[in-house]
PDB file of C-alpha atoms and ligand atoms in Angstrom:
ATOM      1  CA  MET A   1      87.033  65.431 -47.048  1.00  0.00           C
ATOM      2  CA  SER A   2      87.689  67.393 -50.213  1.00  0.00           C
ATOM      3  CA  ILE A   3      90.633  68.470 -52.313  1.00  0.00           C
ATOM      4  CA  GLU A   4      91.251  72.163 -51.724  1.00  0.00           C
ATOM      5  CA  LYS A   5      93.778  74.858 -52.571  1.00  0.00           C
ATOM      6  CA  THR A   6      94.957  77.383 -50.041  1.00  0.00           C
ATOM      7  CA  LEU A   7      97.292  80.361 -50.100  1.00  0.00           C
ATOM      8  CA  SER A   8     100.334  80.251 -47.855  1.00  0.00           C
ATOM      9  CA  ILE A   9     102.884  82.997 -47.305  1.00  0.00           C
ATOM     10  CA  ILE A  10     106.291  82.396 -45.774  1.00  0.00           C
ATOM     11  CA  LYS A  11     106.871  85.782 -44.143  1.00  0.00           C
ATOM     12  CA  PRO A  12     110.017  87.982 -44.163  1.00  0.00           C
ATOM     13  CA  ASP A  13     111.253  86.695 -40.758  1.00  0.00           C
ATOM     14  CA  ALA A  14     111.282  83.085 -41.967  1.00  0.00           C
ATOM     15  CA  VAL A  15     112.733  83.974 -45.380  1.00  0.00           C
ATOM     16  CA  SER A  16     115.583  85.887 -43.694  1.00  0.00           C
ATOM     17  CA  LYS A  17     116.260  82.892 -41.416  1.00  0.00           C
ATOM     18  CA  ASN A  18     116.755  80.743 -44.538  1.00  0.00           C
ATOM     19  CA  ILE A  19     114.068  78.244 -43.509  1.00  0.00           C
ATOM     20  CA  ILE A  20     111.807  78.288 -46.570  1.00  0.00           C
ATOM     21  CA  GLY A  21     112.720  74.663 -47.252  1.00  0.00           C
ATOM     22  CA  LYS A  22     112.127  73.563 -43.657  1.00  0.00           C
ATOM     23  CA  ILE A  23     108.645  75.079 -43.738  1.00  0.00           C
ATOM     24  CA  ILE A  24     107.762  73.614 -47.128  1.00  0.00           C
ATOM     25  CA  THR A  25     108.911  70.204 -45.856  1.00  0.00           C
ATOM     26  CA  ARG A  26     106.256  70.414 -43.116  1.00  0.00           C
ATOM     27  CA  PHE A  27     103.608  70.800 -45.809  1.00  0.00           C
ATOM     28  CA  GLU A  28     105.023  68.056 -48.015  1.00  0.00           C
ATOM     29  CA  ASP A  29     105.364  65.635 -45.099  1.00  0.00           C
ATOM     30  CA  ASN A  30     101.694  66.170 -44.308  1.00  0.00           C
ATOM     31  CA  GLY A  31     100.284  65.517 -47.748  1.00  0.00           C
ATOM     32  CA  LEU A  32     100.097  69.070 -49.092  1.00  0.00           C
ATOM     33  CA  TYR A  33     101.471  69.723 -52.577  1.00  0.00           C
ATOM     34  CA  LEU A  34     103.156  72.967 -53.558  1.00  0.00           C
ATOM     35  CA  VAL A  35     101.478  73.675 -56.898  1.00  0.00           C
ATOM     36  CA  ALA A  36     102.675  77.262 -57.420  1.00  0.00           C
ATOM     37  CA  GLY A  37     105.075  79.579 -55.690  1.00  0.00           C
ATOM     38  CA  LYS A  38     107.171  82.689 -56.034  1.00  0.00           C
ATOM     39  CA  LEU A  39     109.650  84.710 -54.011  1.00  0.00           C
ATOM     40  CA  LEU A  40     108.816  88.394 -54.153  1.00  0.00           C
ATOM     41  CA  HIS A  41     109.054  91.661 -52.246  1.00  0.00           C
ATOM     42  CA  LEU A  42     105.583  93.080 -51.573  1.00  0.00           C
ATOM     43  CA  SER A  43     104.893  96.788 -52.032  1.00  0.00           C
ATOM     44  CA  ASP A  44     102.709  98.701 -49.544  1.00  0.00           C
ATOM     45  CA  ASP A  45      99.841  98.398 -52.032  1.00  0.00           C
ATOM     46  CA  ASP A  46     100.312  94.640 -52.444  1.00  0.00           C
ATOM     47  CA  ALA A  47     100.329  94.077 -48.679  1.00  0.00           C
ATOM     48  CA  GLY A  48      97.497  96.556 -48.037  1.00  0.00           C
ATOM     49  CA  GLY A  49      95.324  94.880 -50.661  1.00  0.00           C
ATOM     50  CA  PHE A  50      96.097  91.467 -49.315  1.00  0.00           C
ATOM     51  CA  TYR A  51      95.302  92.383 -45.684  1.00  0.00           C
ATOM     52  CA  GLN A  52      92.405  94.756 -46.440  1.00  0.00           C
ATOM     53  CA  GLU A  53      90.135  93.065 -43.871  1.00  0.00           C
ATOM     54  CA  HIS A  54      92.528  94.146 -41.096  1.00  0.00           C
ATOM     55  CA  LYS A  55      92.574  97.829 -42.126  1.00  0.00           C
ATOM     56  CA  GLY A  56      91.839 100.031 -39.104  1.00  0.00           C
ATOM     57  CA  LYS A  57      92.909  97.424 -36.538  1.00  0.00           C
ATOM     58  CA  PRO A  58      95.585  98.528 -34.065  1.00  0.00           C
ATOM     59  CA  PHE A  59      98.183  96.174 -35.532  1.00  0.00           C
ATOM     60  CA  TYR A  60      97.525  97.043 -39.210  1.00  0.00           C
ATOM     61  CA  GLU A  61     100.322  99.594 -39.760  1.00  0.00           C
ATOM     62  CA  ASP A  62     102.930  97.338 -38.130  1.00  0.00           C
ATOM     63  CA  LEU A  63     101.650  94.381 -40.141  1.00  0.00           C
ATOM     64  CA  ILE A  64     102.100  96.225 -43.453  1.00  0.00           C
ATOM     65  CA  LYS A  65     105.514  97.514 -42.400  1.00  0.00           C
ATOM     66  CA  PHE A  66     106.603  94.014 -41.481  1.00  0.00           C
ATOM     67  CA  MET A  67     105.218  92.300 -44.583  1.00  0.00           C
ATOM     68  CA  THR A  68     107.078  94.787 -46.818  1.00  0.00           C
ATOM     69  CA  SER A  69     110.330  94.634 -44.828  1.00  0.00           C
ATOM     70  CA  GLY A  70     111.838  91.860 -46.975  1.00  0.00           C
ATOM     71  CA  PRO A  71     111.006  89.141 -49.476  1.00  0.00           C
ATOM     72  CA  VAL A  72     108.197  86.671 -48.871  1.00  0.00           C
ATOM     73  CA  PHE A  73     107.568  83.301 -50.473  1.00  0.00           C
ATOM     74  CA  ILE A  74     103.974  83.053 -51.653  1.00  0.00           C
ATOM     75  CA  GLN A  75     102.693  79.631 -52.544  1.00  0.00           C
ATOM     76  CA  VAL A  76      99.559  77.708 -53.318  1.00  0.00           C
ATOM     77  CA  LEU A  77      99.170  74.423 -51.473  1.00  0.00           C
ATOM     78  CA  LYS A  78      96.832  71.726 -52.667  1.00  0.00           C
ATOM     79  CA  GLY A  79      95.576  68.608 -50.968  1.00  0.00           C
ATOM     80  CA  GLU A  80      92.847  66.994 -48.915  1.00  0.00           C
ATOM     81  CA  ASP A  81      91.304  69.603 -46.595  1.00  0.00           C
ATOM     82  CA  ALA A  82      94.257  71.851 -47.406  1.00  0.00           C
ATOM     83  CA  ILE A  83      92.819  74.947 -45.707  1.00  0.00           C
ATOM     84  CA  ILE A  84      92.332  73.476 -42.234  1.00  0.00           C
ATOM     85  CA  LYS A  85      95.388  71.231 -42.531  1.00  0.00           C
ATOM     86  CA  ASN A  86      97.586  74.233 -43.306  1.00  0.00           C
ATOM     87  CA  ARG A  87      96.163  76.113 -40.323  1.00  0.00           C
ATOM     88  CA  GLU A  88      96.788  73.159 -38.020  1.00  0.00           C
ATOM     89  CA  LEU A  89     100.365  72.891 -39.255  1.00  0.00           C
ATOM     90  CA  MET A  90     100.905  76.654 -38.736  1.00  0.00           C
ATOM     91  CA  GLY A  91      99.548  76.746 -35.175  1.00  0.00           C
ATOM     92  CA  ASP A  92      98.068  79.716 -33.301  1.00  0.00           C
ATOM     93  CA  THR A  93      98.708  83.223 -34.690  1.00  0.00           C
ATOM     94  CA  ASP A  94     100.486  84.022 -31.421  1.00  0.00           C
ATOM     95  CA  PRO A  95     103.519  81.710 -31.255  1.00  0.00           C
ATOM     96  CA  THR A  96     103.463  81.731 -27.441  1.00  0.00           C
ATOM     97  CA  LYS A  97     100.061  80.005 -27.681  1.00  0.00           C
ATOM     98  CA  ALA A  98     100.916  77.720 -30.614  1.00  0.00           C
ATOM     99  CA  LYS A  99     101.015  73.957 -29.960  1.00  0.00           C
ATOM    100  CA  LYS A 100     104.404  72.293 -29.764  1.00  0.00           C
ATOM    101  CA  GLY A 101     105.536  70.988 -33.139  1.00  0.00           C
ATOM    102  CA  THR A 102     103.629  73.573 -35.173  1.00  0.00           C
ATOM    103  CA  ILE A 103     105.475  75.891 -37.564  1.00  0.00           C
ATOM    104  CA  ARG A 104     104.853  78.988 -35.467  1.00  0.00           C
ATOM    105  CA  ALA A 105     105.834  77.310 -32.199  1.00  0.00           C
ATOM    106  CA  ASP A 106     109.071  76.127 -33.776  1.00  0.00           C
ATOM    107  CA  PHE A 107     110.053  79.076 -35.973  1.00  0.00           C
ATOM    108  CA  ALA A 108     108.145  82.279 -35.081  1.00  0.00           C
ATOM    109  CA  ASN A 109     109.506  85.157 -32.995  1.00  0.00           C
ATOM    110  CA  SER A 110     106.341  87.088 -32.149  1.00  0.00           C
ATOM    111  CA  ILE A 111     102.722  87.637 -33.203  1.00  0.00           C
ATOM    112  CA  ASP A 112     103.977  90.026 -35.922  1.00  0.00           C
ATOM    113  CA  ALA A 113     106.984  88.014 -37.060  1.00  0.00           C
ATOM    114  CA  ASN A 114     105.027  84.775 -36.999  1.00  0.00           C
ATOM    115  CA  ALA A 115     106.690  82.979 -39.916  1.00  0.00           C
ATOM    116  CA  VAL A 116     103.632  82.106 -42.021  1.00  0.00           C
ATOM    117  CA  HIS A 117     100.205  83.194 -43.174  1.00  0.00           C
ATOM    118  CA  GLY A 118      97.489  80.817 -44.373  1.00  0.00           C
ATOM    119  CA  SER A 119      93.989  81.384 -45.737  1.00  0.00           C
ATOM    120  CA  ASP A 120      91.437  81.030 -42.937  1.00  0.00           C
ATOM    121  CA  SER A 121      88.453  79.818 -44.976  1.00  0.00           C
ATOM    122  CA  GLN A 122      87.415  78.698 -48.427  1.00  0.00           C
ATOM    123  CA  THR A 123      86.209  82.224 -49.230  1.00  0.00           C
ATOM    124  CA  SER A 124      89.554  83.735 -48.189  1.00  0.00           C
ATOM    125  CA  ALA A 125      91.474  81.056 -50.075  1.00  0.00           C
ATOM    126  CA  ILE A 126      89.616  81.818 -53.296  1.00  0.00           C
ATOM    127  CA  ARG A 127      90.043  85.579 -52.817  1.00  0.00           C
ATOM    128  CA  GLU A 128      93.703  85.351 -51.839  1.00  0.00           C
ATOM    129  CA  ILE A 129      94.644  83.000 -54.675  1.00  0.00           C
ATOM    130  CA  ARG A 130      92.777  85.084 -57.216  1.00  0.00           C
ATOM    131  CA  ARG A 131      93.968  88.515 -56.096  1.00  0.00           C
ATOM    132  CA  ASP A 132      94.324  90.685 -59.157  1.00  0.00           C
ATOM    133  CA  PRO A 133      97.767  89.928 -60.543  1.00  0.00           C
ATOM    134  CA  GLU A 134      97.851  92.549 -63.240  1.00  0.00           C
ATOM    135  CA  LYS A 135      98.044  95.463 -60.815  1.00  0.00           C
ATOM    136  CA  SER A 136     101.489  94.783 -59.414  1.00  0.00           C
ATOM    137  CA  GLY A 137     102.757  92.762 -62.361  1.00  0.00           C
ATOM    138  CA  LYS A 138     104.951  90.616 -60.144  1.00  0.00           C
ATOM    139  CA  THR A 139     102.667  88.193 -58.456  1.00  0.00           C
ATOM    140  CA  PRO A 140     102.702  84.453 -57.998  1.00  0.00           C
ATOM    141  CA  TYR A 141      99.144  84.289 -59.156  1.00  0.00           C
ATOM    142  CA  GLN A 142      99.886  84.509 -62.834  1.00  0.00           C
ATOM    143  CA  SER A 143     102.328  81.671 -62.436  1.00  0.00           C
ATOM    144  CA  CYS A 144      99.726  79.832 -60.338  1.00  0.00           C
ATOM    145  CA  ARG A 145      97.268  79.971 -63.184  1.00  0.00           C
ATOM    146  CA  ALA A 146      99.883  78.777 -65.615  1.00  0.00           C
ATOM    147  CA  LEU A 147     100.844  75.930 -63.311  1.00  0.00           C
ATOM    148  CA  PHE A 148      97.266  74.890 -62.721  1.00  0.00           C
ATOM    149  CA  VAL A 149      96.775  74.694 -66.451  1.00  0.00           C
ATOM    150  CA  ILE A 150      99.992  72.740 -66.863  1.00  0.00           C
ATOM    151  CA  GLN A 151      98.998  70.359 -64.048  1.00  0.00           C
ATOM    152  CA  SER A 152      95.839  69.358 -65.798  1.00  0.00           C
ATOM    153  CA  LEU A 153      97.587  68.403 -69.043  1.00  0.00           C
ATOM    154  CA  PRO A 154      98.305  64.786 -69.984  1.00  0.00           C
ATOM    155  CA  ARG A 155     101.790  63.584 -69.085  1.00  0.00           C
ATOM    156  CA  LYS A 156     103.438  64.063 -72.498  1.00  0.00           C
ATOM    157  CA  LYS A 157     102.037  67.554 -72.947  1.00  0.00           C
ATOM    158  CA  LEU A 158     102.987  68.327 -69.339  1.00  0.00           C
ATOM    159  CA  LEU A 159     106.596  67.435 -70.047  1.00  0.00           C
ATOM    160  CA  ASN A 160     106.631  69.540 -73.219  1.00  0.00           C
ATOM    161  CA  ALA A 161     105.090  72.465 -71.380  1.00  0.00           C
ATOM    162  CA  ALA A 162     107.634  72.139 -68.569  1.00  0.00           C
ATOM    163  CA  LEU A 163     110.491  72.042 -71.098  1.00  0.00           C
ATOM    164  CA  ARG A 164     109.152  75.161 -72.765  1.00  0.00           C
ATOM    165  CA  GLY A 165     109.289  76.800 -69.299  1.00  0.00           C
TER     166      GLY A 165
HETATM  167  P1  LIG B 201      98.347  86.457 -40.396  1.00  0.00           P
HETATM  168  O1  LIG B 201      97.856  85.063 -40.352  1.00  0.00           O
HETATM  169  O2  LIG B 201      99.292  86.840 -41.474  1.00  0.00           O
HETATM  170  O3  LIG B 201      97.088  87.448 -40.438  1.00  0.00           O
HETATM  171  C1  LIG B 201      97.161  88.784 -39.974  1.00  0.00           C
HETATM  172  C2  LIG B 201      98.407  89.056 -39.195  1.00  0.00           C
HETATM  173  O4  LIG B 201      98.371  90.179 -38.334  1.00  0.00           O
HETATM  174  C3  LIG B 201      98.685  87.899 -38.248  1.00  0.00           C
HETATM  175  O5  LIG B 201      99.071  86.766 -38.996  1.00  0.00           O
HETATM  176  C4  LIG B 201      99.728  88.494 -37.324  1.00  0.00           C
HETATM  177  O6  LIG B 201     101.033  88.367 -37.829  1.00  0.00           O
HETATM  178  C5  LIG B 201      99.372  89.976 -37.327  1.00  0.00           C
HETATM  179  N1  LIG B 201      98.856  90.400 -36.001  1.00  0.00           N
HETATM  180  C6  LIG B 201      99.471  91.248 -35.162  1.00  0.00           C
HETATM  181  N2  LIG B 201      98.754  91.423 -34.038  1.00  0.00           N
HETATM  182  C7  LIG B 201      97.630  90.665 -34.182  1.00  0.00           C
HETATM  183  C8  LIG B 201      96.494  90.402 -33.346  1.00  0.00           C
HETATM  184  N3  LIG B 201      96.349  90.980 -32.156  1.00  0.00           N
HETATM  185  N4  LIG B 201      95.556  89.555 -33.800  1.00  0.00           N
HETATM  186  C9  LIG B 201      95.671  88.975 -35.025  1.00  0.00           C
HETATM  187  N5  LIG B 201      96.736  89.170 -35.851  1.00  0.00           N
HETATM  188  C10 LIG B 201      97.701  89.997 -35.437  1.00  0.00           C
END
């Protein structure tokens, strides 16, 4: 077991259903901590960069169209074996195959509108969390870095930093 960070996206279908809180509760109830997060509307470039490994696949164009169709909530989850735990909580990519009680079985409409994304490996988690923030200027990643720094401060400094916003 090891403490890991993983990137999680609550997709436009789930955001529009007003279930961000219900999904985050699944993570919290299973020992994952939300250590950074931001609601934002991805551009084509943001989504294309994020899903570059799927470029050329038959579902790529629809995936980009869907991921830019409305706001998403991007978050970093931290905890013991966070990467695999998040994937277990999400369930199969295709909600018709997802186990009962998983996020996708309970909240997803289809393989495209499947409620959540989660990093699939340590390499992806590192890449996804570190994706260049400066390019779009509206990413969660800058705030992630700030939060990670804040998290490592002693309690008094943490409080002061939080108060400073
Ligand atoms: P996600 O975990 O965000 O990673 C890529 C996304 O592509 C996936 O969830 C699905 O929403 C979408 N997708 C659509 N069709 C497929 C498919 N046949 N295989 C994998 N992913 C697909």
